[in-house]
PDB file of C-alpha atoms and ligand atoms in Angstrom:
ATOM      1  CA  UNK A   1       0.000   0.000   0.000  1.00 51.00           C
ATOM      2  CA  UNK A   2       1.010   3.625  -0.282  1.00 54.00           C
ATOM      3  CA  UNK A   3       2.591   4.729   2.972  1.00 50.00           C
ATOM      4  CA  UNK A   4       0.354   7.073   4.919  1.00 45.00           C
ATOM      5  CA  UNK A   5       1.889  10.455   5.552  1.00 45.00           C
ATOM      6  CA  UNK A   6       2.415  11.546   9.126  1.00 42.00           C
ATOM      7  CA  UNK A   7       1.245  14.991   8.246  1.00 42.00           C
ATOM      8  CA  UNK A   8      -0.746  15.827   5.154  1.00 42.00           C
ATOM      9  CA  UNK A   9      -0.756  19.309   3.662  1.00 46.00           C
ATOM     10  CA  UNK A  10      -2.989  20.650   6.365  1.00 43.00           C
ATOM     11  CA  UNK A  11      -3.926  24.213   5.572  1.00 53.00           C
ATOM     12  CA  UNK A  12      -5.487  24.917   8.972  1.00 53.00           C
ATOM     13  CA  UNK A  13      -7.877  27.232   7.160  1.00 55.00           C
ATOM     14  CA  UNK A  14     -10.985  25.109   7.418  1.00 55.00           C
ATOM     15  CA  UNK A  15     -10.757  24.591  11.168  1.00 55.00           C
ATOM     16  CA  UNK A  16     -12.079  21.083  10.611  1.00 53.00           C
ATOM     17  CA  UNK A  17      -8.955  19.100  10.005  1.00 55.00           C
ATOM     18  CA  UNK A  18      -7.391  17.086  12.725  1.00 47.00           C
ATOM     19  CA  UNK A  19      -4.083  18.894  12.852  1.00 46.00           C
ATOM     20  CA  UNK A  20      -4.870  21.286  15.661  1.00 41.00           C
ATOM     21  CA  UNK A  21      -3.794  20.794  19.272  1.00 37.00           C
ATOM     22  CA  UNK A  22      -4.077  17.246  20.584  1.00 34.00           C
ATOM     23  CA  UNK A  23      -5.767  16.020  17.485  1.00 40.00           C
ATOM     24  CA  UNK A  24      -2.834  14.666  15.501  1.00 41.00           C
ATOM     25  CA  UNK A  25      -2.790  11.517  17.570  1.00 44.00           C
ATOM     26  CA  UNK A  26      -6.475  10.810  17.356  1.00 49.00           C
ATOM     27  CA  UNK A  27      -6.297  11.301  13.611  1.00 56.00           C
ATOM     28  CA  UNK A  28      -3.428   8.845  13.361  1.00 59.00           C
ATOM     29  CA  UNK A  29      -5.305   6.308  15.491  1.00 58.00           C
ATOM     30  CA  UNK A  30      -8.375   6.749  13.328  1.00 60.00           C
ATOM     31  CA  UNK A  31      -6.313   6.200  10.212  1.00 61.00           C
ATOM     32  CA  UNK A  32      -4.679   3.055  11.597  1.00 60.00           C
ATOM     33  CA  UNK A  33      -8.080   1.703  12.614  1.00 58.00           C
ATOM     34  CA  UNK A  34      -9.387   2.211   9.118  1.00 58.00           C
ATOM     35  CA  UNK A  35      -6.317   0.583   7.620  1.00 57.00           C
ATOM     36  CA  UNK A  36      -6.681  -2.458   9.886  1.00 55.00           C
ATOM     37  CA  UNK A  37     -10.364  -2.686   8.981  1.00 53.00           C
ATOM     38  CA  UNK A  38      -9.444  -2.516   5.317  1.00 54.00           C
ATOM     39  CA  UNK A  39      -6.971  -5.367   5.655  1.00 50.00           C
ATOM     40  CA  UNK A  40      -9.472  -7.501   7.542  1.00 45.00           C
ATOM     41  CA  UNK A  41     -11.978  -6.934   4.766  1.00 47.00           C
ATOM     42  CA  UNK A  42      -9.541  -8.423   2.279  1.00 43.00           C
ATOM     43  CA  UNK A  43      -6.724  -6.278   1.020  1.00 46.00           C
ATOM     44  CA  UNK A  44      -7.339  -4.035  -1.930  1.00 49.00           C
ATOM     45  CA  UNK A  45     -10.996  -4.875  -2.301  1.00 62.00           C
ATOM     46  CA  UNK A  46     -11.776  -1.215  -1.702  1.00 73.00           C
ATOM     47  CA  UNK A  47      -8.989   0.130  -3.854  1.00 90.00           C
ATOM     48  CA  UNK A  48      -5.677   1.695  -2.987  1.00 94.00           C
ATOM     49  CA  UNK A  49      -5.778   3.883   0.115  1.00 94.00           C
ATOM     50  CA  UNK A  50      -4.363   7.373  -0.207  1.00 96.00           C
ATOM     51  CA  UNK A  51      -4.331  10.376   2.079  1.00 96.00           C
ATOM     52  CA  UNK A  52      -6.188  13.591   1.243  1.00 96.00           C
ATOM     53  CA  UNK A  53      -4.700  17.081   1.160  1.00 95.00           C
ATOM     54  CA  UNK A  54      -7.288  19.819   0.792  1.00 95.00           C
ATOM     55  CA  UNK A  55      -6.000  22.838  -1.130  1.00 94.00           C
ATOM     56  CA  UNK A  56      -7.671  26.034  -0.022  1.00 96.00           C
ATOM     57  CA  UNK A  57      -7.567  28.885  -2.542  1.00 97.00           C
ATOM     58  CA  UNK A  58      -3.998  30.064  -3.005  1.00 97.00           C
ATOM     59  CA  UNK A  59      -1.746  31.964  -5.385  1.00 98.00           C
ATOM     60  CA  UNK A  60       1.600  31.426  -7.074  1.00 97.00           C
ATOM     61  CA  UNK A  61       3.535  34.458  -8.314  1.00 98.00           C
ATOM     62  CA  UNK A  62       6.707  35.165 -10.256  1.00 98.00           C
ATOM     63  CA  UNK A  63       9.446  37.464  -8.981  1.00 97.00           C
ATOM     64  CA  UNK A  64       8.258  40.447 -11.018  1.00 98.00           C
ATOM     65  CA  UNK A  65       4.718  40.249  -9.651  1.00 98.00           C
ATOM     66  CA  UNK A  66       6.059  39.712  -6.141  1.00 98.00           C
ATOM     67  CA  UNK A  67       7.940  43.029  -6.430  1.00 98.00           C
ATOM     68  CA  UNK A  68       4.845  44.853  -7.726  1.00 98.00           C
ATOM     69  CA  UNK A  69       2.755  43.542  -4.838  1.00 98.00           C
ATOM     70  CA  UNK A  70       5.270  43.674  -1.992  1.00 98.00           C
ATOM     71  CA  UNK A  71       7.986  46.096  -3.110  1.00 98.00           C
ATOM     72  CA  UNK A  72      11.426  45.903  -4.749  1.00 98.00           C
ATOM     73  CA  UNK A  73      13.584  42.845  -4.105  1.00 96.00           C
ATOM     74  CA  UNK A  74      10.926  41.287  -1.914  1.00 97.00           C
ATOM     75  CA  UNK A  75      11.405  37.568  -1.308  1.00 96.00           C
ATOM     76  CA  UNK A  76       8.784  35.166   0.051  1.00 97.00           C
ATOM     77  CA  UNK A  77       9.044  34.338   3.737  1.00 97.00           C
ATOM     78  CA  UNK A  78       8.292  30.672   4.524  1.00 96.00           C
ATOM     79  CA  UNK A  79       5.473  30.382   7.038  1.00 95.00           C
ATOM     80  CA  UNK A  80       4.891  26.642   7.077  1.00 94.00           C
ATOM     81  CA  UNK A  81       6.277  23.710   5.115  1.00 93.00           C
ATOM     82  CA  UNK A  82       3.795  21.837   2.968  1.00 89.00           C
ATOM     83  CA  UNK A  83       3.710  18.092   2.644  1.00 82.00           C
ATOM     84  CA  UNK A  84       5.318  18.020  -0.796  1.00 84.00           C
ATOM     85  CA  UNK A  85       9.089  18.470  -0.343  1.00 86.00           C
ATOM     86  CA  UNK A  86      10.332  22.027  -0.974  1.00 90.00           C
ATOM     87  CA  UNK A  87       6.849  23.552  -1.081  1.00 91.00           C
ATOM     88  CA  UNK A  88       5.859  26.060   1.568  1.00 96.00           C
ATOM     89  CA  UNK A  89       3.037  28.369   2.511  1.00 95.00           C
ATOM     90  CA  UNK A  90       4.412  31.915   2.655  1.00 97.00           C
ATOM     91  CA  UNK A  91       3.755  34.645   5.198  1.00 97.00           C
ATOM     92  CA  UNK A  92       2.631  36.800   2.273  1.00 98.00           C
ATOM     93  CA  UNK A  93      -1.086  37.035   1.503  1.00 98.00           C
ATOM     94  CA  UNK A  94      -2.906  39.067  -1.138  1.00 98.00           C
ATOM     95  CA  UNK A  95      -6.428  40.157  -1.972  1.00 98.00           C
ATOM     96  CA  UNK A  96      -7.949  38.933  -5.213  1.00 98.00           C
ATOM     97  CA  UNK A  97     -10.615  41.049  -6.908  1.00 98.00           C
ATOM     98  CA  UNK A  98     -12.831  40.123  -9.869  1.00 98.00           C
ATOM     99  CA  UNK A  99     -15.364  41.918 -12.079  1.00 97.00           C
ATOM    100  CA  UNK A 100     -18.023  42.067  -9.356  1.00 98.00           C
ATOM    101  CA  UNK A 101     -15.569  44.240  -7.385  1.00 97.00           C
ATOM    102  CA  UNK A 102     -15.724  41.846  -4.475  1.00 98.00           C
ATOM    103  CA  UNK A 103     -12.452  40.902  -2.844  1.00 98.00           C
ATOM    104  CA  UNK A 104     -11.323  37.578  -1.454  1.00 98.00           C
ATOM    105  CA  UNK A 105      -8.897  38.667   1.240  1.00 98.00           C
ATOM    106  CA  UNK A 106      -5.841  36.951   2.670  1.00 97.00           C
ATOM    107  CA  UNK A 107      -5.235  34.544  -0.205  1.00 98.00           C
ATOM    108  CA  UNK A 108      -1.985  32.876   0.738  1.00 97.00           C
ATOM    109  CA  UNK A 109       0.945  32.689  -1.649  1.00 97.00           C
ATOM    110  CA  UNK A 110       2.569  29.278  -1.892  1.00 96.00           C
ATOM    111  CA  UNK A 111       6.294  29.260  -2.538  1.00 96.00           C
ATOM    112  CA  UNK A 112       8.826  29.037  -3.913  1.00 96.00           C
ATOM    113  CA  UNK A 113       8.179  31.749  -6.490  1.00 95.00           C
ATOM    114  CA  UNK A 114       7.229  30.445  -9.925  1.00 96.00           C
ATOM    115  CA  UNK A 115       7.714  31.375 -13.544  1.00 97.00           C
ATOM    116  CA  UNK A 116       4.006  32.261 -13.812  1.00 97.00           C
ATOM    117  CA  UNK A 117       1.201  33.965 -11.896  1.00 98.00           C
ATOM    118  CA  UNK A 118      -1.802  31.920 -10.889  1.00 98.00           C
ATOM    119  CA  UNK A 119      -4.603  31.849  -8.377  1.00 98.00           C
ATOM    120  CA  UNK A 120      -6.289  28.503  -7.790  1.00 98.00           C
ATOM    121  CA  UNK A 121      -9.915  28.987  -6.812  1.00 98.00           C
ATOM    122  CA  UNK A 122     -12.786  26.714  -5.906  1.00 98.00           C
ATOM    123  CA  UNK A 123     -15.980  27.187  -7.905  1.00 98.00           C
ATOM    124  CA  UNK A 124     -17.608  28.872  -4.919  1.00 98.00           C
ATOM    125  CA  UNK A 125     -14.777  31.443  -4.870  1.00 98.00           C
ATOM    126  CA  UNK A 126     -15.119  31.994  -8.607  1.00 98.00           C
ATOM    127  CA  UNK A 127     -18.865  32.648  -8.325  1.00 98.00           C
ATOM    128  CA  UNK A 128     -18.208  35.130  -5.522  1.00 98.00           C
ATOM    129  CA  UNK A 129     -15.687  36.996  -7.711  1.00 98.00           C
ATOM    130  CA  UNK A 130     -17.795  36.757 -10.875  1.00 98.00           C
ATOM    131  CA  UNK A 131     -15.381  34.719 -12.987  1.00 98.00           C
ATOM    132  CA  UNK A 132     -15.615  31.317 -14.650  1.00 98.00           C
ATOM    133  CA  UNK A 133     -12.123  29.816 -14.519  1.00 98.00           C
ATOM    134  CA  UNK A 134     -11.291  26.673 -16.496  1.00 98.00           C
ATOM    135  CA  UNK A 135     -10.194  23.436 -14.811  1.00 98.00           C
ATOM    136  CA  UNK A 136      -6.456  23.187 -15.391  1.00 97.00           C
ATOM    137  CA  UNK A 137      -3.297  21.541 -14.158  1.00 96.00           C
ATOM    138  CA  UNK A 138      -1.296  23.989 -12.070  1.00 93.00           C
ATOM    139  CA  UNK A 139       0.859  26.063 -14.424  1.00 95.00           C
ATOM    140  CA  UNK A 140      -1.462  25.657 -17.429  1.00 97.00           C
ATOM    141  CA  UNK A 141      -3.041  29.085 -17.810  1.00 98.00           C
ATOM    142  CA  UNK A 142      -4.809  28.568 -21.155  1.00 98.00           C
ATOM    143  CA  UNK A 143      -8.069  30.571 -20.993  1.00 98.00           C
ATOM    144  CA  UNK A 144      -7.393  31.560 -17.372  1.00 98.00           C
ATOM    145  CA  UNK A 145      -9.718  34.299 -16.139  1.00 98.00           C
ATOM    146  CA  UNK A 146      -8.565  37.838 -15.511  1.00 98.00           C
ATOM    147  CA  UNK A 147      -8.426  38.930 -11.871  1.00 98.00           C
ATOM    148  CA  UNK A 148      -6.562  41.595  -9.925  1.00 98.00           C
ATOM    149  CA  UNK A 149      -3.967  40.736  -7.289  1.00 98.00           C
ATOM    150  CA  UNK A 150      -3.613  43.384  -4.589  1.00 98.00           C
ATOM    151  CA  UNK A 151      -0.680  43.510  -2.195  1.00 98.00           C
ATOM    152  CA  UNK A 152       0.441  46.078   0.367  1.00 98.00           C
ATOM    153  CA  UNK A 153       2.616  47.901  -2.189  1.00 98.00           C
ATOM    154  CA  UNK A 154       0.727  47.573  -5.466  1.00 98.00           C
ATOM    155  CA  UNK A 155      -1.760  45.774  -7.677  1.00 98.00           C
ATOM    156  CA  UNK A 156      -1.664  43.963 -11.004  1.00 98.00           C
ATOM    157  CA  UNK A 157      -4.359  42.501 -13.257  1.00 98.00           C
ATOM    158  CA  UNK A 158      -3.472  39.128 -14.752  1.00 98.00           C
ATOM    159  CA  UNK A 159      -5.035  36.238 -16.660  1.00 98.00           C
ATOM    160  CA  UNK A 160      -4.371  34.032 -13.684  1.00 98.00           C
ATOM    161  CA  UNK A 161      -7.520  32.396 -12.292  1.00 98.00           C
ATOM    162  CA  UNK A 162      -7.992  28.651 -12.735  1.00 98.00           C
ATOM    163  CA  UNK A 163      -9.654  25.851 -10.857  1.00 98.00           C
ATOM    164  CA  UNK A 164      -7.054  23.177 -10.166  1.00 97.00           C
ATOM    165  CA  UNK A 165      -7.736  19.763 -11.660  1.00 97.00           C
ATOM    166  CA  UNK A 166      -8.110  17.034  -9.062  1.00 97.00           C
ATOM    167  CA  UNK A 167      -4.791  15.253  -8.912  1.00 97.00           C
ATOM    168  CA  UNK A 168      -2.756  12.632  -7.116  1.00 97.00           C
ATOM    169  CA  UNK A 169       0.941  12.991  -6.439  1.00 96.00           C
ATOM    170  CA  UNK A 170       2.694   9.654  -6.957  1.00 96.00           C
ATOM    171  CA  UNK A 171       6.233   8.375  -7.335  1.00 96.00           C
ATOM    172  CA  UNK A 172       7.208   6.326 -10.387  1.00 96.00           C
ATOM    173  CA  UNK A 173       7.462   3.239  -8.163  1.00 96.00           C
ATOM    174  CA  UNK A 174       3.833   3.671  -7.070  1.00 94.00           C
ATOM    175  CA  UNK A 175       2.741   3.932 -10.692  1.00 95.00           C
ATOM    176  CA  UNK A 176       4.503   0.681 -11.517  1.00 94.00           C
ATOM    177  CA  UNK A 177       3.233  -1.129  -8.435  1.00 92.00           C
ATOM    178  CA  UNK A 178      -0.372  -0.246  -9.131  1.00 91.00           C
ATOM    179  CA  UNK A 179      -0.239  -0.815 -12.873  1.00 90.00           C
ATOM    180  CA  UNK A 180      -1.005   2.802 -13.729  1.00 93.00           C
ATOM    181  CA  UNK A 181       1.617   3.064 -16.489  1.00 93.00           C
ATOM    182  CA  UNK A 182       0.264   5.009 -19.436  1.00 93.00           C
ATOM    183  CA  UNK A 183      -2.738   6.286 -17.497  1.00 94.00           C
ATOM    184  CA  UNK A 184      -3.342   9.991 -17.221  1.00 95.00           C
ATOM    185  CA  UNK A 185      -6.114   9.795 -14.681  1.00 96.00           C
ATOM    186  CA  UNK A 186      -7.891   7.497 -12.246  1.00 96.00           C
ATOM    187  CA  UNK A 187     -11.127   7.398 -10.283  1.00 96.00           C
ATOM    188  CA  UNK A 188     -11.141   7.885  -6.521  1.00 97.00           C
ATOM    189  CA  UNK A 189     -13.835   6.591  -4.219  1.00 95.00           C
ATOM    190  CA  UNK A 190     -14.911   8.096  -0.906  1.00 94.00           C
ATOM    191  CA  UNK A 191     -16.917   6.052   1.600  1.00 89.00           C
ATOM    192  CA  UNK A 192     -19.426   7.269   4.085  1.00 89.00           C
ATOM    193  CA  UNK A 193     -22.631   9.254   4.371  1.00 93.00           C
ATOM    194  CA  UNK A 194     -21.423  11.797   1.802  1.00 94.00           C
ATOM    195  CA  UNK A 195     -19.546   9.246  -0.296  1.00 93.00           C
ATOM    196  CA  UNK A 196     -18.711  10.127  -3.892  1.00 96.00           C
ATOM    197  CA  UNK A 197     -16.585   8.907  -6.764  1.00 96.00           C
ATOM    198  CA  UNK A 198     -14.257  11.511  -8.233  1.00 97.00           C
ATOM    199  CA  UNK A 199     -13.566  10.995 -11.926  1.00 96.00           C
ATOM    200  CA  UNK A 200     -10.734  12.525 -13.959  1.00 96.00           C
ATOM    201  CA  UNK A 201      -8.255  12.546 -11.076  1.00 97.00           C
ATOM    202  CA  UNK A 202      -5.004  13.285 -12.828  1.00 97.00           C
ATOM    203  CA  UNK A 203      -1.771  11.504 -11.985  1.00 97.00           C
ATOM    204  CA  UNK A 204       1.220  13.737 -11.291  1.00 96.00           C
ATOM    205  CA  UNK A 205       4.373  11.702 -11.138  1.00 96.00           C
ATOM    206  CA  UNK A 206       7.765  12.686  -9.790  1.00 94.00           C
ATOM    207  CA  UNK A 207      10.504  11.059  -7.714  1.00 94.00           C
ATOM    208  CA  UNK A 208      10.290  13.884  -5.204  1.00 92.00           C
ATOM    209  CA  UNK A 209       6.573  13.519  -4.504  1.00 92.00           C
ATOM    210  CA  UNK A 210       4.912  11.993  -1.495  1.00 91.00           C
ATOM    211  CA  UNK A 211       1.680  10.186  -2.345  1.00 94.00           C
ATOM    212  CA  UNK A 212      -1.332  12.395  -1.722  1.00 96.00           C
ATOM    213  CA  UNK A 213      -4.664  13.291  -3.333  1.00 97.00           C
ATOM    214  CA  UNK A 214      -5.181  17.027  -3.779  1.00 96.00           C
ATOM    215  CA  UNK A 215      -8.722  18.381  -3.912  1.00 97.00           C
ATOM    216  CA  UNK A 216     -10.045  21.916  -3.801  1.00 97.00           C
ATOM    217  CA  UNK A 217     -12.338  22.917  -0.970  1.00 97.00           C
ATOM    218  CA  UNK A 218     -15.536  22.454  -2.974  1.00 98.00           C
ATOM    219  CA  UNK A 219     -14.632  18.886  -3.925  1.00 98.00           C
ATOM    220  CA  UNK A 220     -13.522  18.107  -0.383  1.00 97.00           C
ATOM    221  CA  UNK A 221     -16.569  19.667   1.241  1.00 97.00           C
ATOM    222  CA  UNK A 222     -18.897  17.757  -1.079  1.00 97.00           C
ATOM    223  CA  UNK A 223     -17.703  14.535   0.566  1.00 97.00           C
ATOM    224  CA  UNK A 224     -17.023  15.860   4.097  1.00 96.00           C
ATOM    225  CA  UNK A 225     -13.289  15.290   3.598  1.00 96.00           C
ATOM    226  CA  UNK A 226     -10.565  17.041   5.565  1.00 95.00           C
ATOM    227  CA  UNK A 227      -6.789  16.882   5.345  1.00 94.00           C
ATOM    228  CA  UNK A 228      -5.412  13.509   6.386  1.00 93.00           C
ATOM    229  CA  UNK A 229      -8.550  11.504   5.592  1.00 94.00           C
ATOM    230  CA  UNK A 230      -8.083   8.269   3.669  1.00 94.00           C
ATOM    231  CA  UNK A 231      -9.844   7.622   0.367  1.00 96.00           C
ATOM    232  CA  UNK A 232      -9.433   4.876  -2.239  1.00 95.00           C
ATOM    233  CA  UNK A 233      -8.056   4.892  -5.751  1.00 96.00           C
ATOM    234  CA  UNK A 234     -10.087   2.453  -7.822  1.00 92.00           C
ATOM    235  CA  UNK A 235      -7.848  -0.194  -9.337  1.00 79.00           C
ATOM    236  CA  UNK A 236      -8.301  -1.325 -12.926  1.00 68.00           C
ATOM    237  CA  UNK A 237     -10.056  -4.433 -11.630  1.00 68.00           C
ATOM    238  CA  UNK A 238     -12.556  -2.447  -9.581  1.00 64.00           C
ATOM    239  CA  UNK A 239     -13.169  -0.007 -12.434  1.00 66.00           C
ATOM    240  CA  UNK A 240     -13.815  -2.893 -14.818  1.00 64.00           C
ATOM    241  CA  UNK A 241     -16.175  -4.536 -12.348  1.00 62.00           C
ATOM    242  CA  UNK A 242     -18.336  -1.424 -12.181  1.00 58.00           C
ATOM    243  CA  UNK A 243     -18.038  -0.740 -15.899  1.00 59.00           C
ATOM    244  CA  UNK A 244     -16.227   2.583 -15.508  1.00 56.00           C
ATOM    245  CA  UNK A 245     -13.103   2.376 -17.614  1.00 51.00           C
TER     246      UNK A 245
HETATM  247 ZN1  LIG B   1      -0.883  19.044  -5.663  1.00 75.57          ZN
END
């Protein structure tokens, strides 16, 4: 099975996830209990377990935009490490304004700085701003919606708003082990009262990744998921059995 992370990319923004005081342990116990239950039920009958990281709205900026928003030679200040190695949430936050002239405040910048400018929104955020961003892989800004980034030192209007495609971070060895070679996407199943099946979950593969499913807040909230929850990637066998290739 994919090793369960000790600490998923908890954003602490929702106030629901189990990474606050005293709750890390109970979350870990819960996760172990579910894993034991899964094994008793017969191995991969439910699919391949993977931990959830919920991505609240956030921005990526390049160095030029960072200087416009925060002043000359400004560099991002790491605030908290994220689960994926090298990624961090920065101290710096911005406001994002759309055509309805409403602002979403305190949108956190995730570092390190990039070669592009992007804000990843949930559909609920997009409706609030009055934009209709396409679903894209991070970094693919084709048809991205125009929004204005506002920082303490300046503002800039950019074609930067997307909704991030659901995706799973995997290592090449995981891809081989689970027979996902050549696949671009998988289906992911969530159990429980608000259970759903997510389709078109894209596979992102890199040696540096730690296995984790990334969902935006709308997708996560639809199934009552919080950071660190366990969900199940449907194997080829399970997909075939339910006729969902
Ligand atoms: Zn991700």
